[in-house]
Amino acid sequence: MLFQWRHEDPAASTPVRGAQHALRLRRIFDDTHDLAWRLLRRFGVPPERVEDAVQQVFLITAERLDDILPGSERAFVYGVVLGVSRSIVRRGWREVLGDDSDLRSAGPTEAEALLDRKRLVEECDRILDRLAPELREVFVLHEIEGLSSAEVARLVGIPQGTVSSRLRRARQLFRTEVEALGAVNTSTEVHGG
Amino acid sequence: MADDRLLDTSNVALERELIRAAAEEGPPPSVRRRGLAALGLLAVATPAAAAPAALAAAGAGKTPGAAGLLGWNLLFKWGMVAAMFGGAAVGGAVAFEGAIANSPPNEPTPVVHRASDPEGPGHQSQATPGESGPTRVQAEEDRAEALAAPPGHSPATAAPATRPPRGTSGASSIREEIDLIDRARANLASGAPDRALAVLRDYSARHPRGELREEAAVVRIEALRAKGDERAASAAVRRFERRFPASAHQDRVLDGGTR
């Protein structure tokens, strides 16, 4: 059987409950999987660890499914992603490998576009790597994922004013890095040919 | 803080492009399939029409509708597949690392096992040139191709719940499918691959859209190999690879070296 029950409770461990459980979990998965994957990447989880981390997120979600209020599933997953990413990054994982599998399977023109896209994402992550974790979280959630400041405040568990100040600082640092990157690219174009 | 985003307001094009690229990045489809498999959710469909009601019932603790019961049947099915195929189809229990929260002590919590079915239950026909002649094979292959979802499609859209209902009830039909596959395996194990193939032909006839077609295809390849019909086995393997490109049975199927 796909589901076994750790604590036998005749009222709860029925097939019907199992089906409800699985359907709800599948719906949450469909709604939030890509989001969780992307957030873990942006929060600094190394590529080779992201898939495991995503699975960890949904295993936790499965475990806590009964505690999640209907309508708050997405917020729950956001919170779990934050916790998992903090746990991994805190343990000192570092990005050491790249995954070029999508490039290998693409045609020449498509590969160029993917490469451009991939480089942009890599540059973005490189800049994010230079932000302090607390600045990075706020920046990613607002600027990349589009959460409002109030949503970020609730999710991260800080006052909205703190979100604003962190975001302001993160924007300044991000802009500085972007301008440096732009200067390097311009310089390369001018001097390199 | 204004809720404006740099993506909309920045006057630096590179800054906007960096953020846009990061915001639009997504995982490869294979990652999603593996995630579903790890949770045992590949066979659980959430069709657009049925899912909201079923999930609302699930969230509110109400009695589920047909979709919920079908979901259980499918879970039952994959559990049985797990029992039949052992390690090849199902890995050990997925370890849960409670980094965030622990379940309440009295809460019955599911232990999720890995399931195999990257594309949903199979789309494999059972006929081969060595058994039934090319005309029947082509017809069955065409039908199987028509039933099979295109590569890269959403597992949810290909999931069994979206298929037309069969003549028998879900549970009894699945039980019969399991019985037939069991019989085929028993014949194969007892050194009677021809009888196994006959049972599988019976399976194909009775369950042309069966939930266990992928598993039947695996047993069939093994039976053809046991029979010494390498040519038919190779053809069956190629079809299997085409129709179940991310199958958890791939290693098992390819181990025979008859590609």
Tab-separated table of C-alpha atoms in Angstrom:
chain	number	residue	atom	x	y	z
A	1	MET	CA	0.000	0.000	0.000
A	2	LEU	CA	1.233	3.454	-0.725
A	3	PHE	CA	0.128	4.802	2.590
A	4	GLN	CA	0.606	3.185	5.939
A	5	TRP	CA	-0.456	4.769	9.164
A	6	ARG	CA	2.006	5.222	11.943
A	7	HIS	CA	-0.676	5.533	14.584
A	8	GLU	CA	-3.570	3.266	14.000
A	9	ASP	CA	-6.797	5.153	14.318
A	10	PRO	CA	-9.731	3.312	12.821
A	11	ALA	CA	-11.639	6.504	12.210
A	12	ALA	CA	-8.786	8.151	10.412
A	13	SER	CA	-6.964	5.367	8.611
A	14	THR	CA	-9.706	4.477	6.200
A	15	PRO	CA	-9.265	4.217	2.463
A	16	VAL	CA	-11.537	7.212	2.016
A	17	ARG	CA	-9.325	9.389	4.138
A	18	GLY	CA	-6.290	8.167	2.239
A	19	ALA	CA	-7.850	9.183	-1.052
A	20	GLN	CA	-8.744	12.621	0.236
A	21	HIS	CA	-5.260	13.008	1.572
A	22	ALA	CA	-3.637	12.028	-1.720
A	23	LEU	CA	-5.883	14.223	-3.815
A	24	ARG	CA	-5.264	17.249	-1.680
A	25	LEU	CA	-1.528	16.661	-1.647
A	26	ARG	CA	-1.486	16.235	-5.418
A	27	ARG	CA	-3.342	19.500	-5.849
A	28	ILE	CA	-0.883	21.321	-3.619
A	29	PHE	CA	2.004	19.731	-5.478
A	30	ASP	CA	0.638	20.814	-8.852
A	31	ASP	CA	0.099	24.333	-7.597
A	32	THR	CA	3.399	24.907	-5.844
A	33	HIS	CA	6.060	22.535	-7.137
A	34	ASP	CA	7.678	24.887	-9.641
A	35	LEU	CA	7.447	27.728	-7.185
A	36	ALA	CA	9.192	25.680	-4.494
A	37	TRP	CA	11.915	24.619	-6.912
A	38	ARG	CA	12.544	28.189	-8.046
A	39	LEU	CA	12.526	29.616	-4.533
A	40	LEU	CA	15.012	27.038	-3.298
A	41	ARG	CA	17.314	27.957	-6.175
A	42	ARG	CA	17.004	31.672	-5.509
A	43	PHE	CA	17.538	31.210	-1.790
A	44	GLY	CA	20.910	29.674	-2.539
A	45	VAL	CA	20.361	25.922	-2.417
A	46	PRO	CA	22.941	24.425	-4.796
A	47	PRO	CA	21.556	22.932	-8.012
A	48	GLU	CA	22.554	19.394	-7.125
A	49	ARG	CA	20.630	19.691	-3.869
A	50	VAL	CA	17.487	21.365	-5.140
A	51	GLU	CA	15.579	18.266	-6.182
A	52	ASP	CA	16.131	16.613	-2.824
A	53	ALA	CA	15.146	19.824	-1.105
A	54	VAL	CA	11.925	20.055	-3.109
A	55	GLN	CA	11.066	16.493	-2.141
A	56	GLN	CA	11.773	17.344	1.450
A	57	VAL	CA	9.373	20.264	1.199
A	58	PHE	CA	6.559	18.047	-0.044
A	59	LEU	CA	7.262	15.240	2.377
A	60	ILE	CA	6.912	17.763	5.159
A	61	THR	CA	3.752	19.059	3.523
A	62	ALA	CA	2.409	15.499	3.372
A	63	GLU	CA	3.201	14.962	7.014
A	64	ARG	CA	1.461	18.162	8.048
A	65	LEU	CA	-1.409	18.048	5.608
A	66	ASP	CA	-4.050	17.835	8.307
A	67	ASP	CA	-2.655	20.945	9.950
A	68	ILE	CA	-2.898	23.076	6.820
A	69	LEU	CA	-6.034	25.157	6.665
A	70	PRO	CA	-7.864	25.061	3.353
A	71	GLY	CA	-6.836	28.135	1.409
A	72	SER	CA	-3.480	28.524	3.098
A	73	GLU	CA	-1.655	25.753	1.273
A	74	ARG	CA	0.525	28.055	-0.775
A	75	ALA	CA	1.567	30.059	2.268
A	76	PHE	CA	2.403	26.826	4.062
A	77	VAL	CA	4.674	25.703	1.234
A	78	TYR	CA	6.373	29.115	1.185
A	79	GLY	CA	7.125	28.704	4.859
A	80	VAL	CA	8.469	25.189	4.492
A	81	VAL	CA	10.661	26.274	1.582
A	82	LEU	CA	12.094	29.044	3.726
A	83	GLY	CA	12.867	26.619	6.528
A	84	VAL	CA	14.388	23.966	4.288
A	85	SER	CA	16.533	26.457	2.396
A	86	ARG	CA	17.781	28.039	5.597
A	87	SER	CA	18.631	24.625	6.946
A	88	ILE	CA	20.599	23.654	3.867
A	89	VAL	CA	22.365	26.950	3.356
A	90	ARG	CA	23.225	27.104	7.037
A	91	ARG	CA	24.962	23.758	6.733
A	92	GLY	CA	27.324	25.404	4.306
A	93	TRP	CA	26.415	23.837	1.000
A	94	ARG	CA	28.107	25.570	-1.859
A	95	GLU	CA	27.276	25.628	-5.492
A	96	VAL	CA	29.833	23.471	-7.262
A	97	LEU	CA	28.061	21.942	-10.214
A	98	GLY	CA	26.022	23.209	-13.130
A	99	ASP	CA	23.333	21.319	-14.966
A	100	ASP	CA	23.509	21.670	-18.714
A	101	SER	CA	21.057	18.897	-19.504
A	102	ASP	CA	18.554	21.337	-21.017
A	103	LEU	CA	21.249	22.743	-23.273
A	104	ARG	CA	22.337	19.320	-24.443
A	105	SER	CA	18.847	18.488	-25.597
A	106	ALA	CA	18.243	21.756	-27.424
A	107	GLY	CA	18.928	22.657	-31.032
A	108	PRO	CA	21.506	25.327	-31.937
A	109	THR	CA	19.193	28.351	-32.003
A	110	GLU	CA	17.218	27.178	-29.019
A	111	ALA	CA	20.448	26.414	-27.199
A	112	GLU	CA	21.667	29.972	-27.736
A	113	ALA	CA	18.466	31.364	-26.281
A	114	LEU	CA	18.613	28.932	-23.392
A	115	LEU	CA	22.230	29.794	-22.843
A	116	ASP	CA	21.413	33.494	-22.685
A	117	ARG	CA	18.619	32.753	-20.280
A	118	LYS	CA	20.775	30.435	-18.259
A	119	ARG	CA	23.528	33.031	-18.034
A	120	LEU	CA	21.079	35.654	-16.877
A	121	VAL	CA	19.809	33.324	-14.170
A	122	GLU	CA	23.348	32.466	-13.150
A	123	GLU	CA	24.295	36.139	-12.956
A	124	CYS	CA	21.194	36.843	-10.911
A	125	ASP	CA	22.058	34.035	-8.517
A	126	ARG	CA	25.645	35.202	-8.321
A	127	ILE	CA	24.444	38.628	-7.260
A	128	LEU	CA	21.981	37.127	-4.793
A	129	ASP	CA	24.829	35.081	-3.323
A	130	ARG	CA	26.420	38.351	-2.272
A	131	LEU	CA	23.413	39.482	-0.305
A	132	ALA	CA	23.051	38.639	3.356
A	133	PRO	CA	20.490	35.847	3.804
A	134	GLU	CA	17.915	38.119	5.424
A	135	LEU	CA	18.190	40.624	2.567
A	136	ARG	CA	18.151	37.884	-0.016
A	137	GLU	CA	14.940	36.338	1.276
A	138	VAL	CA	13.059	39.596	1.214
A	139	PHE	CA	14.399	40.546	-2.205
A	140	VAL	CA	13.566	37.160	-3.747
A	141	LEU	CA	10.082	36.998	-2.303
A	142	HIS	CA	9.155	40.511	-3.376
A	143	GLU	CA	11.152	41.271	-6.503
A	144	ILE	CA	11.265	37.813	-8.083
A	145	GLU	CA	8.172	36.087	-6.740
A	146	GLY	CA	6.036	39.206	-6.544
A	147	LEU	CA	4.762	38.913	-2.972
A	148	SER	CA	3.549	42.123	-1.385
A	149	SER	CA	5.453	43.587	1.531
A	150	ALA	CA	2.644	42.553	3.869
A	151	GLU	CA	2.837	38.968	2.611
A	152	VAL	CA	6.612	38.935	2.990
A	153	ALA	CA	6.301	40.270	6.523
A	154	ARG	CA	3.824	37.547	7.504
A	155	LEU	CA	5.841	34.832	5.852
A	156	VAL	CA	9.251	35.756	7.208
A	157	GLY	CA	7.829	36.780	10.565
A	158	ILE	CA	9.136	40.333	10.724
A	159	PRO	CA	7.438	43.734	10.879
A	160	GLN	CA	6.483	45.319	7.609
A	161	GLY	CA	8.803	48.241	8.334
A	162	THR	CA	11.690	45.818	8.587
A	163	VAL	CA	10.710	44.314	5.259
A	164	SER	CA	10.846	47.797	3.737
A	165	SER	CA	14.254	48.601	5.132
A	166	ARG	CA	15.693	45.238	4.136
A	167	LEU	CA	14.276	45.543	0.682
A	168	ARG	CA	15.662	49.047	0.272
A	169	ARG	CA	19.119	47.841	1.244
A	170	ALA	CA	18.866	44.754	-0.952
A	171	ARG	CA	17.828	46.849	-3.932
A	172	GLN	CA	20.811	49.144	-3.465
A	173	LEU	CA	23.221	46.219	-3.337
A	174	PHE	CA	21.568	44.474	-6.261
A	175	ARG	CA	21.740	47.637	-8.361
A	176	THR	CA	25.412	48.124	-7.544
A	177	GLU	CA	26.172	44.602	-8.716
A	178	VAL	CA	24.062	44.991	-11.835
A	179	GLU	CA	25.843	48.185	-12.753
A	180	ALA	CA	29.194	46.505	-12.244
A	181	LEU	CA	28.071	43.633	-14.419
A	182	GLY	CA	26.834	46.049	-17.064
A	183	ALA	CA	30.114	47.909	-16.971
A	184	VAL	CA	32.044	44.682	-17.419
A	185	ASN	CA	29.874	43.672	-20.352
A	186	THR	CA	30.150	47.096	-21.945
A	187	SER	CA	33.885	47.063	-21.412
A	188	THR	CA	34.121	43.603	-22.949
A	189	GLU	CA	32.102	44.709	-25.946
A	190	VAL	CA	34.205	47.853	-26.449
A	191	HIS	CA	37.590	46.340	-25.816
A	192	GLY	CA	37.047	42.765	-26.637
A	193	GLY	CA	35.608	43.223	-29.923
B	1	MET	CA	7.421	50.373	1.130
B	2	ALA	CA	5.715	50.632	-2.173
B	3	ASP	CA	4.816	47.267	-3.602
B	4	ASP	CA	6.189	48.193	-7.000
B	5	ARG	CA	8.682	45.711	-8.327
B	6	LEU	CA	11.935	46.449	-10.098
B	7	LEU	CA	10.683	44.210	-12.855
B	8	ASP	CA	8.118	46.885	-13.660
B	9	THR	CA	9.832	50.058	-12.551
B	10	SER	CA	13.581	49.700	-12.978
B	11	ASN	CA	15.136	51.931	-15.611
B	12	VAL	CA	18.065	49.517	-15.967
B	13	ALA	CA	17.307	46.997	-18.664
B	14	LEU	CA	19.849	44.458	-17.439
B	15	GLU	CA	18.343	44.568	-13.975
B	16	ARG	CA	14.884	43.860	-15.361
B	17	GLU	CA	16.197	41.033	-17.516
B	18	LEU	CA	18.042	39.397	-14.642
B	19	ILE	CA	14.943	39.437	-12.473
B	20	ARG	CA	12.688	38.312	-15.293
B	21	ALA	CA	14.946	35.370	-16.129
B	22	ALA	CA	15.058	34.310	-12.494
B	23	ALA	CA	11.300	34.685	-12.095
B	24	GLU	CA	10.520	32.627	-15.166
B	25	GLU	CA	12.945	29.800	-14.500
B	26	GLY	CA	11.347	26.450	-13.812
B	27	PRO	CA	12.418	22.868	-13.241
B	28	PRO	CA	12.687	20.336	-16.056
B	29	PRO	CA	9.570	18.131	-16.378
B	30	SER	CA	11.594	15.124	-15.233
B	31	VAL	CA	12.117	16.724	-11.830
B	32	ARG	CA	8.399	17.137	-11.413
B	33	ARG	CA	7.722	13.532	-12.384
B	34	ARG	CA	10.315	12.250	-9.963
B	35	GLY	CA	8.806	14.380	-7.234
B	36	LEU	CA	5.367	12.949	-7.885
B	37	ALA	CA	6.801	9.438	-7.918
B	38	ALA	CA	8.554	9.980	-4.597
B	39	LEU	CA	5.255	11.000	-3.058
B	40	GLY	CA	3.334	8.162	-4.667
B	41	LEU	CA	1.136	10.702	-6.445
B	42	LEU	CA	1.672	9.838	-10.081
B	43	ALA	CA	-1.531	7.858	-10.260
B	44	VAL	CA	-3.527	10.449	-8.379
B	45	ALA	CA	-5.329	12.640	-10.869
B	46	THR	CA	-6.695	16.091	-10.313
B	47	PRO	CA	-8.709	16.654	-13.485
B	48	ALA	CA	-9.959	20.179	-13.788
B	49	ALA	CA	-13.603	19.195	-13.559
B	50	ALA	CA	-13.441	16.730	-10.718
B	51	ALA	CA	-10.622	17.942	-8.550
B	52	PRO	CA	-12.070	21.107	-7.034
B	53	ALA	CA	-15.106	19.359	-5.622
B	54	ALA	CA	-13.131	16.398	-4.397
B	55	LEU	CA	-10.489	18.592	-2.856
B	56	ALA	CA	-13.001	20.856	-1.257
B	57	ALA	CA	-14.526	17.787	0.294
B	58	ALA	CA	-11.079	16.642	1.352
B	59	GLY	CA	-10.258	19.976	2.903
B	60	ALA	CA	-13.586	20.169	4.678
B	61	GLY	CA	-13.512	16.560	5.805
B	62	LYS	CA	-16.650	15.652	3.878
B	63	THR	CA	-17.406	12.388	2.188
B	64	PRO	CA	-15.471	12.284	-1.074
B	65	GLY	CA	-17.038	11.891	-4.460
B	66	ALA	CA	-16.165	9.456	-7.184
B	67	ALA	CA	-12.867	11.150	-7.846
B	68	GLY	CA	-11.726	10.528	-4.298
B	69	LEU	CA	-12.680	6.891	-4.421
B	70	LEU	CA	-10.993	6.484	-7.758
B	71	GLY	CA	-7.920	8.056	-6.251
B	72	TRP	CA	-7.981	5.398	-3.559
B	73	ASN	CA	-8.398	2.677	-6.118
B	74	LEU	CA	-5.371	3.965	-7.901
B	75	LEU	CA	-3.405	4.110	-4.704
B	76	PHE	CA	-4.489	0.545	-4.065
B	77	LYS	CA	-3.371	-0.365	-7.539
B	78	TRP	CA	0.086	1.051	-7.145
B	79	GLY	CA	0.416	-0.567	-3.794
B	80	MET	CA	-0.280	-3.894	-5.457
B	81	VAL	CA	2.148	-3.069	-8.227
B	82	ALA	CA	4.698	-2.351	-5.550
B	83	ALA	CA	4.084	-5.758	-4.031
B	84	MET	CA	4.389	-7.467	-7.387
B	85	PHE	CA	7.440	-5.702	-8.678
B	86	GLY	CA	9.375	-5.308	-5.491
B	87	GLY	CA	12.430	-3.114	-5.604
B	88	ALA	CA	12.227	-2.332	-9.288
B	89	ALA	CA	8.924	-0.568	-9.005
B	90	VAL	CA	9.100	0.720	-5.513
B	91	GLY	CA	11.966	1.917	-3.449
B	92	GLY	CA	12.033	1.863	0.288
B	93	ALA	CA	10.085	4.262	2.372
B	94	VAL	CA	11.085	7.806	1.733
B	95	ALA	CA	12.913	9.102	4.728
B	96	PHE	CA	11.290	12.086	6.302
B	97	GLU	CA	13.602	14.652	7.699
B	98	GLY	CA	11.547	16.767	10.008
B	99	ALA	CA	13.562	19.920	9.588
B	100	ILE	CA	10.575	22.174	10.017
B	101	ALA	CA	7.930	20.600	12.100
B	102	ASN	CA	6.906	17.331	13.629
B	103	SER	CA	3.463	15.869	13.408
B	104	PRO	CA	1.352	15.840	16.521
B	105	PRO	CA	1.960	12.610	18.424
B	106	ASN	CA	-1.525	11.226	18.012
B	107	GLU	CA	-1.995	12.220	14.440
B	108	PRO	CA	-2.064	9.324	11.995
B	109	THR	CA	0.512	10.323	9.437
B	110	PRO	CA	1.196	8.680	6.120
B	111	VAL	CA	4.470	6.963	5.410
B	112	VAL	CA	4.961	7.732	1.778
B	113	HIS	CA	6.539	5.123	-0.433
B	114	ARG	CA	8.041	5.617	-3.805
B	115	ALA	CA	5.897	4.622	-6.722
B	116	SER	CA	6.801	4.101	-10.328
B	117	ASP	CA	4.838	5.650	-13.121
B	118	PRO	CA	6.433	8.663	-14.631
B	119	GLU	CA	3.746	9.051	-17.250
B	120	GLY	CA	0.828	7.567	-15.471
B	121	PRO	CA	-0.333	4.008	-15.966
B	122	GLY	CA	0.826	2.437	-19.122
B	123	HIS	CA	-0.027	2.687	-22.717
B	124	GLN	CA	1.507	-0.543	-23.974
B	125	SER	CA	-0.146	-2.941	-26.321
B	126	GLN	CA	0.615	-6.592	-25.902
B	127	ALA	CA	0.967	-7.890	-29.415
B	128	THR	CA	4.291	-8.466	-31.111
B	129	PRO	CA	5.277	-9.518	-34.615
B	130	GLY	CA	6.368	-12.879	-33.345
B	131	GLU	CA	2.977	-13.647	-31.900
B	132	SER	CA	0.221	-12.031	-33.830
B	133	GLY	CA	1.433	-10.840	-37.163
B	134	PRO	CA	2.189	-7.335	-38.330
B	135	THR	CA	-1.368	-6.176	-39.068
B	136	ARG	CA	-2.640	-6.732	-35.564
B	137	VAL	CA	0.544	-5.357	-34.108
B	138	GLN	CA	0.278	-2.161	-36.110
B	139	ALA	CA	-3.375	-1.724	-35.224
B	140	GLU	CA	-2.701	-2.202	-31.544
B	141	GLU	CA	0.307	0.067	-31.689
B	142	ASP	CA	-1.711	2.747	-33.417
B	143	ARG	CA	-4.349	2.474	-30.738
B	144	ALA	CA	-1.766	2.569	-28.017
B	145	GLU	CA	-0.117	5.599	-29.606
B	146	ALA	CA	-3.484	7.320	-29.791
B	147	LEU	CA	-4.109	6.603	-26.127
B	148	ALA	CA	-0.617	7.558	-25.102
B	149	ALA	CA	-0.039	11.126	-24.055
B	150	PRO	CA	2.545	13.153	-25.966
B	151	PRO	CA	6.002	13.536	-24.459
B	152	GLY	CA	6.260	16.231	-21.857
B	153	HIS	CA	2.559	16.479	-21.193
B	154	SER	CA	1.225	17.061	-17.736
B	155	PRO	CA	0.839	13.832	-15.768
B	156	ALA	CA	-2.406	15.183	-14.400
B	157	THR	CA	-3.957	15.299	-17.852
B	158	ALA	CA	-2.912	11.743	-18.590
B	159	ALA	CA	-3.908	10.306	-15.282
B	160	PRO	CA	-6.384	7.474	-15.219
B	161	ALA	CA	-9.209	9.492	-13.738
B	162	THR	CA	-9.546	11.347	-17.022
B	163	ARG	CA	-10.134	8.161	-18.988
B	164	PRO	CA	-13.564	6.982	-19.955
B	165	PRO	CA	-15.026	4.571	-17.448
B	166	ARG	CA	-14.645	0.891	-18.123
B	167	GLY	CA	-17.381	-1.640	-18.030
B	168	THR	CA	-16.460	-2.986	-14.630
B	169	SER	CA	-16.149	-1.054	-11.435
B	170	GLY	CA	-12.739	0.401	-10.769
B	171	ALA	CA	-11.853	-1.817	-7.837
B	172	SER	CA	-12.944	-5.123	-9.379
B	173	SER	CA	-11.337	-4.250	-12.688
B	174	ILE	CA	-8.050	-3.480	-11.021
B	175	ARG	CA	-8.253	-6.665	-9.004
B	176	GLU	CA	-8.756	-8.628	-12.188
B	177	GLU	CA	-5.856	-6.852	-13.808
B	178	ILE	CA	-3.680	-7.692	-10.840
B	179	ASP	CA	-4.806	-11.318	-10.961
B	180	LEU	CA	-3.925	-11.606	-14.621
B	181	ILE	CA	-0.521	-10.039	-14.198
B	182	ASP	CA	0.071	-12.292	-11.203
B	183	ARG	CA	-0.846	-15.336	-13.259
B	184	ALA	CA	1.468	-14.261	-16.049
B	185	ARG	CA	4.314	-13.806	-13.605
B	186	ALA	CA	3.613	-17.149	-11.981
B	187	ASN	CA	3.728	-18.858	-15.367
B	188	LEU	CA	6.937	-17.081	-16.191
B	189	ALA	CA	8.466	-18.063	-12.861
B	190	SER	CA	7.516	-21.680	-13.404
B	191	GLY	CA	9.284	-21.779	-16.762
B	192	ALA	CA	6.221	-21.448	-18.962
B	193	PRO	CA	6.744	-18.226	-20.932
B	194	ASP	CA	4.263	-19.255	-23.624
B	195	ARG	CA	1.518	-19.552	-21.029
B	196	ALA	CA	2.601	-16.216	-19.566
B	197	LEU	CA	2.320	-14.612	-22.990
B	198	ALA	CA	-1.117	-16.165	-23.466
B	199	VAL	CA	-2.270	-14.699	-20.174
B	200	LEU	CA	-0.899	-11.335	-21.204
B	201	ARG	CA	-2.782	-11.540	-24.503
B	202	ASP	CA	-5.876	-12.256	-22.449
B	203	TYR	CA	-5.049	-9.258	-20.284
B	204	SER	CA	-4.672	-7.056	-23.348
B	205	ALA	CA	-7.997	-8.235	-24.742
B	206	ARG	CA	-9.873	-7.772	-21.485
B	207	HIS	CA	-8.218	-4.519	-20.508
B	208	PRO	CA	-7.197	-2.654	-23.652
B	209	ARG	CA	-7.000	0.508	-21.575
B	210	GLY	CA	-5.881	-1.235	-18.412
B	211	GLU	CA	-4.201	0.517	-15.560
B	212	LEU	CA	-1.387	-2.019	-15.473
B	213	ARG	CA	-0.354	-1.925	-19.111
B	214	GLU	CA	3.095	-0.702	-18.259
B	215	GLU	CA	3.594	-3.593	-15.855
B	216	ALA	CA	2.149	-6.032	-18.367
B	217	ALA	CA	4.641	-4.766	-20.912
B	218	VAL	CA	7.518	-5.437	-18.532
B	219	VAL	CA	6.373	-8.987	-17.831
B	220	ARG	CA	5.864	-9.541	-21.506
B	221	ILE	CA	9.399	-8.466	-22.364
B	222	GLU	CA	10.695	-10.846	-19.734
B	223	ALA	CA	8.539	-13.648	-21.092
B	224	LEU	CA	9.781	-13.075	-24.628
B	225	ARG	CA	13.343	-13.202	-23.390
B	226	ALA	CA	12.655	-16.357	-21.420
B	227	LYS	CA	11.191	-17.863	-24.554
B	228	GLY	CA	14.325	-16.964	-26.476
B	229	ASP	CA	12.520	-14.685	-28.911
B	230	GLU	CA	15.135	-11.948	-28.847
B	231	ARG	CA	13.813	-10.227	-31.936
B	232	ALA	CA	10.348	-9.769	-30.498
B	233	ALA	CA	11.823	-8.828	-27.144
B	234	SER	CA	13.981	-6.144	-28.747
B	235	ALA	CA	10.996	-4.732	-30.589
B	236	ALA	CA	9.008	-4.734	-27.363
B	237	VAL	CA	11.822	-2.973	-25.536
B	238	ARG	CA	11.979	-0.253	-28.186
B	239	ARG	CA	8.250	0.297	-27.912
B	240	PHE	CA	8.517	0.359	-24.151
B	241	GLU	CA	11.237	3.010	-24.275
B	242	ARG	CA	9.173	5.101	-26.665
B	243	ARG	CA	6.001	4.935	-24.628
B	244	PHE	CA	7.436	5.011	-21.137
B	245	PRO	CA	10.580	7.124	-21.537
B	246	ALA	CA	10.878	7.875	-17.831
B	247	SER	CA	9.633	4.554	-16.529
B	248	ALA	CA	11.054	3.289	-13.282
B	249	HIS	CA	11.158	-0.100	-15.006
B	250	GLN	CA	13.637	1.116	-17.637
B	251	ASP	CA	16.686	-0.393	-15.958
B	252	ARG	CA	14.886	-3.636	-15.402
B	253	VAL	CA	13.732	-3.777	-19.012
B	254	LEU	CA	17.108	-2.842	-20.439
B	255	ASP	CA	19.062	-5.193	-18.220
B	256	GLY	CA	18.282	-7.980	-20.619
B	257	GLY	CA	20.435	-6.317	-23.266
B	258	THR	CA	18.012	-6.846	-26.105
B	259	ARG	CA	17.707	-3.303	-27.336
